[in-house]
GROMACS .gro file of C-alpha atoms in nm:
model
  171
    1MET     CA    1   1.737  -0.110   0.547
    2GLU     CA    2   1.504  -0.395   0.452
    3LYS     CA    3   1.282  -0.309   0.157
    4GLU     CA    4   1.026  -0.571   0.264
    5LYS     CA    5   0.959  -0.382   0.589
    6MET     CA    6   0.898  -0.051   0.412
    7LEU     CA    7   0.564   0.086   0.295
    8ARG     CA    8   0.488   0.187  -0.063
    9VAL     CA    9   0.313   0.525  -0.078
   10GLY     CA   10   0.321   0.585  -0.451
   11VAL     CA   11   0.461   0.511  -0.795
   12VAL     CA   12   0.638   0.762  -1.018
   13THR     CA   13   0.441   0.772  -1.343
   14THR     CA   14   0.616   1.038  -1.551
   15THR     CA   15   0.802   1.368  -1.542
   16HIS     CA   16   0.639   1.706  -1.487
   17GLY     CA   17   0.804   2.017  -1.627
   18VAL     CA   18   1.176   2.076  -1.675
   19ARG     CA   19   1.289   2.119  -1.312
   20GLY     CA   20   1.285   1.750  -1.220
   21GLU     CA   21   0.939   1.720  -1.072
   22VAL     CA   22   0.763   1.385  -1.109
   23LYS     CA   23   0.399   1.284  -1.124
   24VAL     CA   24   0.314   1.023  -0.865
   25PHE     CA   25   0.018   0.786  -0.852
   26PRO     CA   26  -0.052   0.759  -0.477
   27THR     CA   27  -0.099   0.411  -0.331
   28THR     CA   28  -0.196   0.545   0.008
   29ASP     CA   29  -0.559   0.601   0.102
   30ASP     CA   30  -0.495   0.973   0.162
   31ALA     CA   31  -0.278   1.152  -0.095
   32GLY     CA   32  -0.271   1.454   0.138
   33ARG     CA   33  -0.016   1.264   0.346
   34PHE     CA   34   0.248   1.358   0.090
   35LYS     CA   35   0.240   1.713   0.234
   36GLN     CA   36   0.394   1.582   0.560
   37LEU     CA   37   0.648   1.359   0.385
   38LYS     CA   38   1.009   1.476   0.426
   39LYS     CA   39   1.214   1.173   0.321
   40ALA     CA   40   1.147   0.870   0.108
   41TYR     CA   41   1.324   0.609  -0.104
   42LEU     CA   42   1.299   0.530  -0.474
   43ASP     CA   43   1.305   0.154  -0.530
   44LEU     CA   44   1.556   0.095  -0.809
   45GLY     CA   45   1.524  -0.284  -0.782
   46ASN     CA   46   1.871  -0.368  -0.658
   47GLU     CA   47   1.907  -0.060  -0.438
   48LEU     CA   48   1.710   0.212  -0.261
   49LEU     CA   49   1.782   0.574  -0.349
   50PRO     CA   50   1.718   0.807  -0.052
   51VAL     CA   51   1.536   1.124  -0.158
   52THR     CA   52   1.429   1.442   0.018
   53VAL     CA   53   1.088   1.591  -0.057
   54GLU     CA   54   1.120   1.962  -0.141
   55GLY     CA   55   0.768   2.030  -0.265
   56VAL     CA   56   0.428   1.872  -0.321
   57LYS     CA   57   0.137   1.983  -0.541
   58PHE     CA   58  -0.185   1.808  -0.636
   59PHE     CA   59  -0.338   1.776  -0.981
   60LYS     CA   60  -0.645   1.556  -1.044
   61GLN     CA   61  -0.563   1.200  -0.929
   62THR     CA   62  -0.187   1.258  -0.915
   63VAL     CA   63   0.061   1.415  -0.679
   64ILE     CA   64   0.342   1.624  -0.824
   65VAL     CA   65   0.657   1.586  -0.615
   66LYS     CA   66   0.988   1.768  -0.629
   67PHE     CA   67   1.279   1.568  -0.485
   68LYS     CA   68   1.592   1.764  -0.390
   69GLU     CA   69   1.815   1.500  -0.553
   70ILE     CA   70   1.648   1.520  -0.896
   71GLY     CA   71   1.744   1.838  -1.080
   72ASP     CA   72   1.600   1.816  -1.430
   73MET     CA   73   1.353   1.639  -1.658
   74ASP     CA   74   1.610   1.397  -1.803
   75GLN     CA   75   1.713   1.281  -1.458
   76ALA     CA   76   1.348   1.254  -1.349
   77ALA     CA   77   1.270   1.034  -1.651
   78LEU     CA   78   1.508   0.769  -1.514
   79TYR     CA   79   1.269   0.706  -1.225
   80ARG     CA   80   0.953   0.643  -1.428
   81ASN     CA   81   0.753   0.345  -1.290
   82LYS     CA   82   0.963   0.330  -0.971
   83ASP     CA   83   0.797   0.275  -0.634
   84ILE     CA   84   0.826   0.539  -0.363
   85LEU     CA   85   0.883   0.374  -0.025
   86ILE     CA   86   0.890   0.509   0.330
   87GLU     CA   87   1.006   0.368   0.658
   88ARG     CA   88   0.731   0.256   0.896
   89GLU     CA   89   0.824   0.518   1.155
   90ASP     CA   90   0.753   0.787   0.894
   91ALA     CA   91   0.405   0.651   0.822
   92VAL     CA   92   0.088   0.806   0.956
   93PRO     CA   93  -0.011   0.625   1.276
   94LEU     CA   94  -0.293   0.376   1.237
   95GLU     CA   95  -0.620   0.401   1.423
   96GLU     CA   96  -0.762   0.104   1.612
   97ASN     CA   97  -0.864  -0.177   1.372
   98GLU     CA   98  -0.665  -0.024   1.084
   99PHE     CA   99  -0.391  -0.222   0.911
  100TYR     CA  100  -0.137  -0.175   0.639
  101ILE     CA  101  -0.231  -0.393   0.342
  102CYS     CA  102   0.123  -0.532   0.322
  103ASP     CA  103   0.079  -0.671   0.676
  104LEU     CA  104  -0.242  -0.852   0.577
  105ILE     CA  105  -0.106  -1.024   0.265
  106GLY     CA  106  -0.004  -1.379   0.349
  107LEU     CA  107  -0.221  -1.418   0.659
  108SER     CA  108  -0.405  -1.748   0.702
  109VAL     CA  109  -0.781  -1.717   0.667
  110VAL     CA  110  -0.981  -1.934   0.905
  111ALA     CA  111  -1.360  -1.968   0.922
  112ASP     CA  112  -1.537  -1.946   1.256
  113THR     CA  113  -1.613  -2.317   1.211
  114GLY     CA  114  -1.239  -2.385   1.245
  115GLU     CA  115  -1.197  -2.467   0.876
  116SER     CA  116  -0.885  -2.328   0.710
  117LEU     CA  117  -0.993  -2.144   0.395
  118GLY     CA  118  -0.656  -2.044   0.254
  119VAL     CA  119  -0.429  -1.740   0.240
  120LEU     CA  120  -0.516  -1.372   0.201
  121THR     CA  121  -0.349  -1.275  -0.128
  122ASP     CA  122  -0.482  -0.925  -0.198
  123VAL     CA  123  -0.701  -0.645  -0.065
  124LEU     CA  124  -0.925  -0.489  -0.329
  125LYS     CA  125  -1.041  -0.129  -0.289
  126THR     CA  126  -1.401  -0.114  -0.410
  127GLY     CA  127  -1.516   0.218  -0.274
  128ALA     CA  128  -1.794   0.088  -0.048
  129ASN     CA  129  -1.571  -0.146   0.153
  130ASP     CA  130  -1.248  -0.334   0.098
  131VAL     CA  131  -1.264  -0.694  -0.021
  132PHE     CA  132  -1.021  -0.964   0.086
  133GLU     CA  133  -0.906  -1.192  -0.194
  134VAL     CA  134  -0.833  -1.537  -0.055
  135THR     CA  135  -0.658  -1.815  -0.244
  136THR     CA  136  -0.797  -2.144  -0.115
  137THR     CA  137  -0.597  -2.460  -0.059
  138ASP     CA  138  -0.732  -2.594  -0.392
  139LYS     CA  139  -0.612  -2.273  -0.571
  140LYS     CA  140  -0.955  -2.113  -0.613
  141THR     CA  141  -1.019  -1.747  -0.543
  142VAL     CA  142  -1.276  -1.643  -0.284
  143LEU     CA  143  -1.375  -1.282  -0.223
  144ILE     CA  144  -1.470  -1.187   0.132
  145PRO     CA  145  -1.604  -0.837   0.202
  146TYR     CA  146  -1.422  -0.659   0.482
  147ILE     CA  147  -1.738  -0.591   0.680
  148GLU     CA  148  -1.825  -0.662   1.041
  149ASP     CA  149  -2.059  -0.949   0.945
  150CYS     CA  150  -1.779  -1.137   0.768
  151VAL     CA  151  -1.440  -1.040   0.913
  152LYS     CA  152  -1.457  -1.116   1.283
  153GLU     CA  153  -1.094  -1.069   1.389
  154ILE     CA  154  -0.756  -0.989   1.242
  155SER     CA  155  -0.463  -1.112   1.448
  156LEU     CA  156  -0.122  -1.008   1.318
  157GLU     CA  157   0.035  -1.183   1.617
  158GLU     CA  158  -0.119  -1.517   1.513
  159SER     CA  159  -0.092  -1.438   1.139
  160ARG     CA  160  -0.463  -1.513   1.099
  161VAL     CA  161  -0.786  -1.358   0.983
  162PHE     CA  162  -1.098  -1.509   1.140
  163VAL     CA  163  -1.405  -1.487   0.918
  164HIS     CA  164  -1.772  -1.583   0.915
  165ILE     CA  165  -1.888  -1.718   0.583
  166LEU     CA  166  -2.227  -1.577   0.493
  167PRO     CA  167  -2.465  -1.809   0.298
  168GLY     CA  168  -2.378  -1.815  -0.071
  169LEU     CA  169  -2.036  -1.652  -0.029
  170LEU     CA  170  -1.842  -1.962  -0.134
  171ASP     CA  171  -2.079  -2.060  -0.419
   0.00000   0.00000   0.00000
């Protein structure tokens, strides 16, 4: 199993109670997806620990998860700050023009003028719309809003994002 091809859906933040439950900060856009999750993996750095989801509850901005393999609070504490990964086939199917952020990172960003702008290095969640962070060839950071006026095409096959630069965007 290649960790690089898996999707991160959350991060264990701390323990919850004495029965081995953990609080999870979700890194997915819909925390409700945890209700359908049956299996996952805890990223221990040098290995992946397969875990089975026994129960899911929600509290404020966190998800409380009970994994079958974690029996008590002391054991749960060992997994603090560990990523929770899933296999792609267990992910919620994407709609048209939806992408996993991990698939966008590293794509070349090309202006509609043909000019290469740099590489997409991050996707920022702002609430109104996502923003693509692009590191230019001269190591500057450019922020491009993920809106129809700016992002014209995303081609995973060509590893490129085609953009239109609105006046003042690069200033």
